[in-house]
Amino acid sequence: MPEALLVIDFQNDFCPGGALAVPHGDEIADRVNELISSGRFDLVVATRDWHPADHGSFSERGGPWPVHCVQDTPGAELHPELDRDGVDVVVDKGQNPQTEGYSGFDETELASLLRERGIDSVTVVGLATDYCVKNTALDALREGFDVTVDSSAVRGVNVQAGDSERALDELRAAGARVS
Ligand code: VGL
Ligand code: ZN
């Protein structure tokens, strides 16, 4: 079973000090790097939330979020603790100003990339559990991949208390394995 590791949005803006900091987001680094170097994965993909400056999810445009992950800004860069040399491909998402673009599969080349490499199974880690990790994992299931979420390598925003737990429940109900 060729397997890919999908590292979702492990970027400066989603870590403490960033524009849309996920509490303890930086703490996933060790586990993510351990998975990258485990030898278990045939392909390692890192996604980046990669918004144009006028993205519709920004509060100044009536959206729910502060300005974050604007293309080519330091906040949009991959977190410095991520083992960048272990990443095979970077996939940018969220570029359409009109859509949220939470999922790594939304208007990207990710599905075709995985199929091209013969991948049938994915492990999803990264930020944030209740938004981009959840939506990417749900789309991976819809695309027919076998999906595992490594719960020690994700962290959530938790706008409402319990959002991350509910996201993991939803993922289990949809057929993902939560390890
Ligand atoms: C995300 C909120 C807004 C995420 C991206 O990566 O989970 N959350 N944009
Ligand atoms: Zn975003």
Short mmCIF file of N, CA and C and ligand atoms in Angstrom, two decimals:
data_model
loop_
_atom_site.label_atom_id
_atom_site.label_comp_id
_atom_site.label_asym_id
_atom_site.label_seq_id
_atom_site.Cartn_x
_atom_site.Cartn_y
_atom_site.Cartn_z
N MET A 1 0.84 -1.22 0.00
CA MET A 1 0.00 0.00 0.00
C MET A 1 0.87 1.26 0.00
N PRO A 2 1.19 1.80 -1.17
CA PRO A 2 1.96 3.04 -1.18
C PRO A 2 1.24 4.13 -0.38
N GLU A 3 1.98 4.75 0.50
CA GLU A 3 1.36 5.68 1.43
C GLU A 3 2.05 7.05 1.40
N ALA A 4 1.24 8.11 1.48
CA ALA A 4 1.78 9.47 1.55
C ALA A 4 1.51 10.07 2.92
N LEU A 5 2.43 10.92 3.34
CA LEU A 5 2.21 11.75 4.53
C LEU A 5 1.82 13.14 4.04
N LEU A 6 0.68 13.64 4.51
CA LEU A 6 0.23 14.98 4.15
C LEU A 6 0.39 15.88 5.37
N VAL A 7 1.33 16.81 5.31
CA VAL A 7 1.58 17.75 6.41
C VAL A 7 0.84 19.04 6.05
N ILE A 8 -0.24 19.29 6.77
CA ILE A 8 -1.15 20.38 6.39
C ILE A 8 -0.78 21.68 7.10
N ASP A 9 -0.46 22.69 6.34
CA ASP A 9 -0.40 24.09 6.79
C ASP A 9 0.44 24.31 8.07
N PHE A 10 1.57 23.62 8.15
CA PHE A 10 2.47 23.84 9.30
C PHE A 10 3.31 25.08 8.96
N GLN A 11 2.67 26.24 9.17
CA GLN A 11 3.21 27.54 8.72
C GLN A 11 3.31 28.50 9.90
N ASN A 12 4.15 29.50 9.72
CA ASN A 12 4.39 30.45 10.82
C ASN A 12 3.11 31.11 11.33
N ASP A 13 2.22 31.51 10.44
CA ASP A 13 1.02 32.21 10.90
C ASP A 13 0.10 31.35 11.75
N PHE A 14 0.20 30.03 11.67
CA PHE A 14 -0.64 29.15 12.48
C PHE A 14 0.06 28.72 13.77
N CYS A 15 1.24 29.27 14.02
CA CYS A 15 1.96 28.90 15.23
C CYS A 15 2.04 30.10 16.17
N PRO A 16 2.32 29.85 17.46
CA PRO A 16 2.36 30.95 18.43
C PRO A 16 3.20 32.12 17.90
N GLY A 17 2.65 33.34 18.02
CA GLY A 17 3.30 34.52 17.47
C GLY A 17 2.80 34.87 16.08
N GLY A 18 2.09 33.94 15.44
CA GLY A 18 1.59 34.16 14.09
C GLY A 18 0.23 34.85 14.08
N ALA A 19 -0.23 35.20 12.87
CA ALA A 19 -1.45 35.99 12.72
C ALA A 19 -2.72 35.23 13.12
N LEU A 20 -2.69 33.92 12.96
CA LEU A 20 -3.87 33.11 13.31
C LEU A 20 -3.36 31.90 14.10
N ALA A 21 -2.77 32.21 15.24
CA ALA A 21 -2.04 31.18 15.98
C ALA A 21 -2.97 30.09 16.51
N VAL A 22 -2.63 28.86 16.20
CA VAL A 22 -3.29 27.69 16.77
C VAL A 22 -2.58 27.41 18.09
N PRO A 23 -3.30 27.36 19.21
CA PRO A 23 -2.61 27.12 20.48
C PRO A 23 -1.73 25.86 20.40
N HIS A 24 -0.49 26.01 20.79
CA HIS A 24 0.48 24.89 20.82
C HIS A 24 0.76 24.30 19.43
N GLY A 25 0.48 25.07 18.39
CA GLY A 25 0.67 24.54 17.03
C GLY A 25 2.09 24.09 16.77
N ASP A 26 3.05 24.79 17.34
CA ASP A 26 4.46 24.45 17.10
C ASP A 26 4.86 23.11 17.72
N GLU A 27 4.03 22.63 18.68
CA GLU A 27 4.39 21.39 19.39
C GLU A 27 4.30 20.15 18.52
N ILE A 28 3.73 20.27 17.34
CA ILE A 28 3.63 19.08 16.47
C ILE A 28 4.96 18.75 15.80
N ALA A 29 5.92 19.68 15.86
CA ALA A 29 7.15 19.53 15.06
C ALA A 29 7.84 18.18 15.26
N ASP A 30 8.04 17.78 16.51
CA ASP A 30 8.81 16.55 16.75
C ASP A 30 8.14 15.32 16.13
N ARG A 31 6.83 15.21 16.36
CA ARG A 31 6.12 14.04 15.84
C ARG A 31 6.05 14.06 14.31
N VAL A 32 5.84 15.26 13.75
CA VAL A 32 5.80 15.37 12.29
C VAL A 32 7.15 14.94 11.71
N ASN A 33 8.23 15.43 12.30
CA ASN A 33 9.56 15.09 11.78
C ASN A 33 9.89 13.61 11.98
N GLU A 34 9.40 13.04 13.08
CA GLU A 34 9.59 11.61 13.31
C GLU A 34 8.89 10.80 12.21
N LEU A 35 7.67 11.21 11.86
CA LEU A 35 6.95 10.52 10.78
C LEU A 35 7.69 10.69 9.46
N ILE A 36 8.16 11.91 9.18
CA ILE A 36 8.88 12.17 7.92
C ILE A 36 10.09 11.25 7.79
N SER A 37 10.82 11.09 8.89
CA SER A 37 12.07 10.31 8.81
C SER A 37 11.85 8.82 9.09
N SER A 38 10.61 8.39 9.28
CA SER A 38 10.34 7.00 9.65
C SER A 38 10.62 6.01 8.53
N GLY A 39 10.64 6.49 7.29
CA GLY A 39 10.81 5.58 6.16
C GLY A 39 9.51 4.91 5.74
N ARG A 40 8.43 5.19 6.43
CA ARG A 40 7.13 4.56 6.16
C ARG A 40 6.45 5.11 4.92
N PHE A 41 6.84 6.33 4.52
CA PHE A 41 6.06 7.03 3.50
C PHE A 41 6.80 7.09 2.16
N ASP A 42 6.04 6.81 1.11
CA ASP A 42 6.59 6.84 -0.24
C ASP A 42 6.65 8.27 -0.78
N LEU A 43 5.85 9.15 -0.17
CA LEU A 43 5.80 10.54 -0.63
C LEU A 43 5.41 11.40 0.56
N VAL A 44 6.11 12.53 0.73
CA VAL A 44 5.77 13.49 1.79
C VAL A 44 5.38 14.80 1.12
N VAL A 45 4.14 15.23 1.40
CA VAL A 45 3.61 16.47 0.82
C VAL A 45 3.38 17.46 1.95
N ALA A 46 3.80 18.69 1.78
CA ALA A 46 3.43 19.76 2.72
C ALA A 46 2.52 20.73 1.98
N THR A 47 1.37 21.02 2.57
CA THR A 47 0.52 22.05 1.97
C THR A 47 0.79 23.39 2.65
N ARG A 48 0.55 24.45 1.89
CA ARG A 48 0.61 25.80 2.47
C ARG A 48 -0.72 26.50 2.17
N ASP A 49 -1.30 27.13 3.20
CA ASP A 49 -2.40 28.05 3.00
C ASP A 49 -1.74 29.25 2.32
N TRP A 50 -2.24 29.65 1.15
CA TRP A 50 -1.45 30.56 0.31
C TRP A 50 -2.41 31.56 -0.34
N HIS A 51 -2.80 32.52 0.51
CA HIS A 51 -3.90 33.42 0.11
C HIS A 51 -3.40 34.67 -0.60
N PRO A 52 -4.18 35.13 -1.60
CA PRO A 52 -3.94 36.48 -2.13
C PRO A 52 -4.32 37.51 -1.06
N ALA A 53 -3.78 38.72 -1.19
CA ALA A 53 -3.96 39.74 -0.14
C ALA A 53 -5.42 40.16 0.04
N ASP A 54 -6.24 39.88 -0.98
CA ASP A 54 -7.66 40.27 -0.89
C ASP A 54 -8.56 39.05 -0.63
N HIS A 55 -8.04 38.04 0.06
CA HIS A 55 -8.81 36.80 0.21
C HIS A 55 -10.11 37.03 1.00
N GLY A 56 -11.17 36.39 0.54
CA GLY A 56 -12.50 36.57 1.13
C GLY A 56 -12.65 36.03 2.54
N SER A 57 -11.71 35.23 3.04
CA SER A 57 -11.82 34.73 4.41
C SER A 57 -11.30 35.73 5.43
N PHE A 58 -10.75 36.86 4.97
CA PHE A 58 -10.20 37.85 5.90
C PHE A 58 -11.31 38.76 6.43
N SER A 59 -11.22 39.12 7.69
CA SER A 59 -12.30 39.89 8.32
C SER A 59 -12.55 41.22 7.61
N GLU A 60 -11.48 41.81 7.08
CA GLU A 60 -11.65 43.08 6.35
C GLU A 60 -12.49 42.91 5.08
N ARG A 61 -12.68 41.65 4.66
CA ARG A 61 -13.52 41.36 3.49
C ARG A 61 -14.82 40.68 3.94
N GLY A 62 -15.09 40.72 5.23
CA GLY A 62 -16.32 40.10 5.74
C GLY A 62 -16.19 38.64 6.12
N GLY A 63 -14.97 38.13 6.08
CA GLY A 63 -14.74 36.72 6.43
C GLY A 63 -14.49 36.52 7.91
N PRO A 64 -14.30 35.26 8.33
CA PRO A 64 -14.16 34.94 9.75
C PRO A 64 -12.76 35.11 10.36
N TRP A 65 -11.74 35.32 9.54
CA TRP A 65 -10.37 35.22 10.06
C TRP A 65 -9.58 36.52 9.90
N PRO A 66 -8.62 36.74 10.80
CA PRO A 66 -7.67 37.84 10.55
C PRO A 66 -6.84 37.53 9.29
N VAL A 67 -6.23 38.56 8.74
CA VAL A 67 -5.35 38.37 7.58
C VAL A 67 -4.26 37.37 7.98
N HIS A 68 -4.09 36.32 7.18
CA HIS A 68 -3.09 35.29 7.49
C HIS A 68 -2.60 34.66 6.20
N CYS A 69 -1.39 34.12 6.26
CA CYS A 69 -0.82 33.32 5.16
C CYS A 69 -0.98 33.99 3.80
N VAL A 70 -0.62 35.26 3.75
CA VAL A 70 -0.62 35.97 2.47
C VAL A 70 0.61 35.52 1.69
N GLN A 71 0.38 35.18 0.44
CA GLN A 71 1.43 34.66 -0.46
C GLN A 71 2.71 35.47 -0.35
N ASP A 72 3.84 34.77 -0.24
CA ASP A 72 5.17 35.39 -0.24
C ASP A 72 5.47 36.28 0.96
N THR A 73 4.71 36.11 2.06
CA THR A 73 5.04 36.81 3.31
C THR A 73 5.65 35.80 4.28
N PRO A 74 6.43 36.27 5.28
CA PRO A 74 7.05 35.35 6.23
C PRO A 74 6.02 34.47 6.96
N GLY A 75 4.83 35.02 7.23
CA GLY A 75 3.80 34.25 7.93
C GLY A 75 3.34 33.04 7.15
N ALA A 76 3.48 33.09 5.83
CA ALA A 76 3.02 31.98 4.99
C ALA A 76 4.10 30.92 4.79
N GLU A 77 5.30 31.19 5.28
CA GLU A 77 6.37 30.20 5.11
C GLU A 77 6.16 28.98 6.01
N LEU A 78 6.69 27.87 5.56
CA LEU A 78 6.64 26.66 6.39
C LEU A 78 7.40 26.93 7.68
N HIS A 79 6.94 26.34 8.78
CA HIS A 79 7.55 26.57 10.09
C HIS A 79 9.02 26.12 10.06
N PRO A 80 9.91 26.90 10.65
CA PRO A 80 11.35 26.56 10.57
C PRO A 80 11.71 25.21 11.20
N GLU A 81 10.88 24.72 12.09
CA GLU A 81 11.21 23.42 12.71
C GLU A 81 10.78 22.23 11.86
N LEU A 82 10.02 22.48 10.80
CA LEU A 82 9.65 21.37 9.91
C LEU A 82 10.89 20.91 9.15
N ASP A 83 11.08 19.59 9.08
CA ASP A 83 12.21 19.01 8.34
C ASP A 83 11.95 19.18 6.84
N ARG A 84 12.29 20.34 6.35
CA ARG A 84 11.97 20.73 4.98
C ARG A 84 12.63 19.81 3.95
N ASP A 85 13.82 19.30 4.27
CA ASP A 85 14.52 18.41 3.33
C ASP A 85 13.79 17.09 3.15
N GLY A 86 12.96 16.75 4.13
CA GLY A 86 12.20 15.50 4.03
C GLY A 86 10.89 15.65 3.28
N VAL A 87 10.58 16.87 2.87
CA VAL A 87 9.34 17.14 2.13
C VAL A 87 9.62 17.00 0.63
N ASP A 88 8.84 16.14 -0.05
CA ASP A 88 9.06 15.93 -1.48
C ASP A 88 8.39 17.00 -2.33
N VAL A 89 7.17 17.38 -1.96
CA VAL A 89 6.39 18.32 -2.78
C VAL A 89 5.64 19.30 -1.88
N VAL A 90 5.64 20.57 -2.24
CA VAL A 90 4.83 21.57 -1.55
C VAL A 90 3.63 21.91 -2.45
N VAL A 91 2.44 21.84 -1.87
CA VAL A 91 1.22 22.15 -2.61
C VAL A 91 0.57 23.38 -1.98
N ASP A 92 0.36 24.41 -2.78
CA ASP A 92 -0.26 25.65 -2.29
C ASP A 92 -1.77 25.61 -2.53
N LYS A 93 -2.51 26.06 -1.53
CA LYS A 93 -3.97 26.00 -1.56
C LYS A 93 -4.55 27.33 -1.09
N GLY A 94 -5.85 27.52 -1.25
CA GLY A 94 -6.49 28.74 -0.75
C GLY A 94 -6.19 29.96 -1.61
N GLN A 95 -5.86 29.71 -2.88
CA GLN A 95 -5.46 30.83 -3.74
C GLN A 95 -6.66 31.54 -4.38
N ASN A 96 -7.79 30.85 -4.43
CA ASN A 96 -8.99 31.49 -4.99
C ASN A 96 -9.58 32.43 -3.94
N PRO A 97 -9.66 33.75 -4.25
CA PRO A 97 -10.15 34.70 -3.24
C PRO A 97 -11.59 34.45 -2.81
N GLN A 98 -12.34 33.73 -3.66
CA GLN A 98 -13.78 33.56 -3.39
C GLN A 98 -14.13 32.34 -2.55
N THR A 99 -13.19 31.41 -2.36
CA THR A 99 -13.54 30.21 -1.59
C THR A 99 -12.61 30.07 -0.39
N GLU A 100 -13.09 29.35 0.64
CA GLU A 100 -12.27 29.19 1.85
C GLU A 100 -11.00 28.41 1.55
N GLY A 101 -11.13 27.39 0.73
CA GLY A 101 -9.97 26.60 0.38
C GLY A 101 -9.33 25.89 1.57
N TYR A 102 -10.17 25.39 2.49
CA TYR A 102 -9.62 24.67 3.65
C TYR A 102 -8.93 23.38 3.25
N SER A 103 -9.49 22.70 2.25
CA SER A 103 -8.96 21.38 1.92
C SER A 103 -7.77 21.47 0.98
N GLY A 104 -6.78 20.63 1.25
CA GLY A 104 -5.63 20.54 0.35
C GLY A 104 -5.98 20.04 -1.03
N PHE A 105 -7.20 19.47 -1.19
CA PHE A 105 -7.64 18.96 -2.49
C PHE A 105 -8.42 20.00 -3.28
N ASP A 106 -8.76 21.13 -2.63
CA ASP A 106 -9.64 22.12 -3.24
C ASP A 106 -8.88 22.97 -4.26
N GLU A 107 -9.17 22.75 -5.54
CA GLU A 107 -8.53 23.50 -6.62
C GLU A 107 -7.01 23.40 -6.61
N THR A 108 -6.52 22.22 -6.29
CA THR A 108 -5.07 21.97 -6.34
C THR A 108 -4.79 20.70 -7.16
N GLU A 109 -3.51 20.42 -7.34
CA GLU A 109 -3.08 19.25 -8.09
C GLU A 109 -2.89 18.03 -7.17
N LEU A 110 -3.31 18.14 -5.90
CA LEU A 110 -2.97 17.09 -4.93
C LEU A 110 -3.50 15.71 -5.33
N ALA A 111 -4.77 15.61 -5.72
CA ALA A 111 -5.33 14.28 -6.04
C ALA A 111 -4.57 13.65 -7.22
N SER A 112 -4.30 14.44 -8.25
CA SER A 112 -3.62 13.86 -9.42
C SER A 112 -2.18 13.51 -9.07
N LEU A 113 -1.55 14.32 -8.24
CA LEU A 113 -0.18 14.01 -7.78
C LEU A 113 -0.15 12.65 -7.06
N LEU A 114 -1.09 12.44 -6.14
CA LEU A 114 -1.11 11.19 -5.38
C LEU A 114 -1.37 10.00 -6.30
N ARG A 115 -2.31 10.17 -7.23
CA ARG A 115 -2.63 9.07 -8.15
C ARG A 115 -1.45 8.76 -9.06
N GLU A 116 -0.82 9.81 -9.56
CA GLU A 116 0.37 9.64 -10.41
C GLU A 116 1.44 8.80 -9.71
N ARG A 117 1.58 8.99 -8.41
CA ARG A 117 2.60 8.26 -7.65
C ARG A 117 2.10 6.92 -7.14
N GLY A 118 0.88 6.55 -7.50
CA GLY A 118 0.34 5.25 -7.09
C GLY A 118 -0.04 5.16 -5.63
N ILE A 119 -0.24 6.30 -5.00
CA ILE A 119 -0.59 6.32 -3.57
C ILE A 119 -2.03 5.87 -3.38
N ASP A 120 -2.27 4.97 -2.41
CA ASP A 120 -3.66 4.63 -2.11
C ASP A 120 -4.04 4.91 -0.67
N SER A 121 -3.06 5.35 0.11
CA SER A 121 -3.33 5.55 1.51
C SER A 121 -2.58 6.80 2.00
N VAL A 122 -3.24 7.60 2.85
CA VAL A 122 -2.60 8.83 3.34
C VAL A 122 -2.71 8.93 4.86
N THR A 123 -1.66 9.48 5.46
CA THR A 123 -1.72 9.90 6.87
C THR A 123 -1.70 11.42 6.88
N VAL A 124 -2.67 12.00 7.59
CA VAL A 124 -2.83 13.45 7.60
C VAL A 124 -2.43 13.98 8.98
N VAL A 125 -1.56 15.00 8.97
CA VAL A 125 -1.12 15.67 10.21
C VAL A 125 -1.09 17.17 9.93
N GLY A 126 -0.91 17.99 10.97
CA GLY A 126 -0.72 19.42 10.76
C GLY A 126 -1.76 20.28 11.46
N LEU A 127 -2.03 21.44 10.85
CA LEU A 127 -2.86 22.48 11.45
C LEU A 127 -3.93 22.91 10.43
N ALA A 128 -5.10 23.27 10.85
CA ALA A 128 -5.60 23.03 12.18
C ALA A 128 -6.61 21.88 12.14
N THR A 129 -6.64 21.10 13.22
CA THR A 129 -7.49 19.90 13.28
C THR A 129 -8.91 20.17 12.81
N ASP A 130 -9.49 21.30 13.28
CA ASP A 130 -10.91 21.57 13.07
C ASP A 130 -11.20 22.30 11.76
N TYR A 131 -10.19 22.61 10.97
CA TYR A 131 -10.42 23.26 9.67
C TYR A 131 -9.70 22.53 8.55
N CYS A 132 -8.45 22.84 8.35
CA CYS A 132 -7.81 22.31 7.15
C CYS A 132 -7.46 20.84 7.25
N VAL A 133 -7.09 20.35 8.44
CA VAL A 133 -6.83 18.91 8.59
C VAL A 133 -8.13 18.15 8.35
N LYS A 134 -9.21 18.60 9.00
CA LYS A 134 -10.51 17.93 8.86
C LYS A 134 -10.96 17.91 7.40
N ASN A 135 -10.94 19.05 6.75
CA ASN A 135 -11.45 19.12 5.38
C ASN A 135 -10.58 18.37 4.39
N THR A 136 -9.28 18.37 4.62
CA THR A 136 -8.39 17.60 3.75
C THR A 136 -8.64 16.10 3.92
N ALA A 137 -8.77 15.66 5.16
CA ALA A 137 -8.99 14.23 5.42
C ALA A 137 -10.34 13.78 4.87
N LEU A 138 -11.38 14.61 5.00
CA LEU A 138 -12.69 14.24 4.46
C LEU A 138 -12.63 14.15 2.94
N ASP A 139 -11.94 15.09 2.30
CA ASP A 139 -11.80 15.02 0.84
C ASP A 139 -10.98 13.82 0.42
N ALA A 140 -9.97 13.46 1.19
CA ALA A 140 -9.16 12.28 0.86
C ALA A 140 -10.04 11.03 0.88
N LEU A 141 -10.93 10.94 1.86
CA LEU A 141 -11.87 9.81 1.91
C LEU A 141 -12.77 9.83 0.67
N ARG A 142 -13.31 10.99 0.34
CA ARG A 142 -14.19 11.12 -0.85
C ARG A 142 -13.45 10.74 -2.11
N GLU A 143 -12.15 11.03 -2.14
CA GLU A 143 -11.34 10.70 -3.33
C GLU A 143 -10.96 9.22 -3.36
N GLY A 144 -11.35 8.48 -2.30
CA GLY A 144 -11.14 7.04 -2.30
C GLY A 144 -9.86 6.57 -1.63
N PHE A 145 -9.15 7.46 -0.96
CA PHE A 145 -7.93 7.05 -0.25
C PHE A 145 -8.29 6.48 1.12
N ASP A 146 -7.43 5.58 1.58
CA ASP A 146 -7.50 5.08 2.94
C ASP A 146 -6.85 6.17 3.82
N VAL A 147 -7.53 6.60 4.88
CA VAL A 147 -7.09 7.80 5.61
C VAL A 147 -6.85 7.52 7.09
N THR A 148 -5.66 7.92 7.56
CA THR A 148 -5.34 7.92 8.99
C THR A 148 -5.02 9.35 9.41
N VAL A 149 -5.50 9.75 10.58
CA VAL A 149 -5.10 11.03 11.15
C VAL A 149 -4.31 10.71 12.41
N ASP A 150 -3.08 11.20 12.48
CA ASP A 150 -2.24 10.98 13.67
C ASP A 150 -2.55 12.09 14.67
N SER A 151 -3.28 11.72 15.72
CA SER A 151 -3.82 12.76 16.62
C SER A 151 -2.74 13.43 17.46
N SER A 152 -1.54 12.84 17.53
CA SER A 152 -0.48 13.51 18.28
C SER A 152 0.26 14.55 17.44
N ALA A 153 -0.04 14.59 16.16
CA ALA A 153 0.63 15.54 15.26
C ALA A 153 -0.35 16.52 14.64
N VAL A 154 -1.44 16.80 15.37
CA VAL A 154 -2.40 17.83 14.94
C VAL A 154 -2.72 18.71 16.15
N ARG A 155 -3.11 19.94 15.89
CA ARG A 155 -3.64 20.84 16.93
C ARG A 155 -4.76 21.65 16.30
N GLY A 156 -5.73 22.06 17.16
CA GLY A 156 -6.90 22.76 16.63
C GLY A 156 -7.03 24.19 17.12
N VAL A 157 -7.85 24.95 16.40
CA VAL A 157 -8.13 26.34 16.78
C VAL A 157 -9.10 26.38 17.96
N ASN A 158 -10.14 25.53 17.92
CA ASN A 158 -11.17 25.48 18.97
C ASN A 158 -11.82 26.84 19.21
N VAL A 159 -12.38 27.40 18.15
CA VAL A 159 -13.20 28.62 18.27
C VAL A 159 -14.29 28.36 19.31
N GLN A 160 -14.92 27.20 19.22
CA GLN A 160 -15.82 26.71 20.27
C GLN A 160 -15.09 25.56 20.96
N ALA A 161 -15.16 25.54 22.30
CA ALA A 161 -14.51 24.45 23.03
C ALA A 161 -15.00 23.11 22.48
N GLY A 162 -14.06 22.18 22.27
CA GLY A 162 -14.44 20.85 21.81
C GLY A 162 -14.46 20.68 20.29
N ASP A 163 -14.22 21.75 19.54
CA ASP A 163 -14.27 21.64 18.07
C ASP A 163 -13.32 20.57 17.54
N SER A 164 -12.13 20.48 18.12
CA SER A 164 -11.16 19.51 17.59
C SER A 164 -11.61 18.07 17.85
N GLU A 165 -12.14 17.83 19.06
CA GLU A 165 -12.64 16.49 19.37
C GLU A 165 -13.79 16.12 18.44
N ARG A 166 -14.67 17.11 18.20
CA ARG A 166 -15.80 16.85 17.29
C ARG A 166 -15.30 16.58 15.87
N ALA A 167 -14.25 17.29 15.47
CA ALA A 167 -13.69 17.05 14.13
C ALA A 167 -13.16 15.62 14.03
N LEU A 168 -12.47 15.15 15.06
CA LEU A 168 -11.94 13.78 15.02
C LEU A 168 -13.08 12.76 15.02
N ASP A 169 -14.16 13.04 15.78
CA ASP A 169 -15.33 12.16 15.78
C ASP A 169 -15.95 12.08 14.38
N GLU A 170 -16.05 13.26 13.74
CA GLU A 170 -16.63 13.32 12.41
C GLU A 170 -15.78 12.51 11.43
N LEU A 171 -14.47 12.61 11.60
CA LEU A 171 -13.56 11.88 10.71
C LEU A 171 -13.69 10.36 10.92
N ARG A 172 -13.78 9.95 12.17
CA ARG A 172 -13.99 8.51 12.44
C ARG A 172 -15.28 8.04 11.80
N ALA A 173 -16.34 8.83 11.99
CA ALA A 173 -17.65 8.45 11.45
C ALA A 173 -17.62 8.35 9.93
N ALA A 174 -16.77 9.17 9.31
CA ALA A 174 -16.68 9.16 7.84
C ALA A 174 -15.77 8.05 7.32
N GLY A 175 -15.08 7.34 8.25
CA GLY A 175 -14.27 6.20 7.83
C GLY A 175 -12.78 6.35 7.98
N ALA A 176 -12.35 7.45 8.61
CA ALA A 176 -10.90 7.60 8.84
C ALA A 176 -10.48 6.85 10.10
N ARG A 177 -9.22 6.48 10.14
CA ARG A 177 -8.65 5.90 11.35
C ARG A 177 -7.96 7.04 12.09
N VAL A 178 -8.26 7.18 13.38
CA VAL A 178 -7.58 8.21 14.17
C VAL A 178 -6.64 7.48 15.12
N SER A 179 -5.32 7.70 14.91
CA SER A 179 -4.34 6.95 15.71
C SER A 179 -3.74 7.82 16.78
C1 VGL B 1 -6.92 27.29 8.32
C2 VGL B 1 -8.38 28.88 9.09
C3 VGL B 1 -8.16 29.65 7.99
C4 VGL B 1 -6.22 25.98 8.54
C5 VGL B 1 -6.68 28.05 7.20
O1 VGL B 1 -5.11 25.79 7.98
O2 VGL B 1 -6.76 25.15 9.30
N1 VGL B 1 -7.78 27.70 9.26
N2 VGL B 1 -7.31 29.24 7.04
ZN ZN B 2 -6.69 30.47 5.45
#
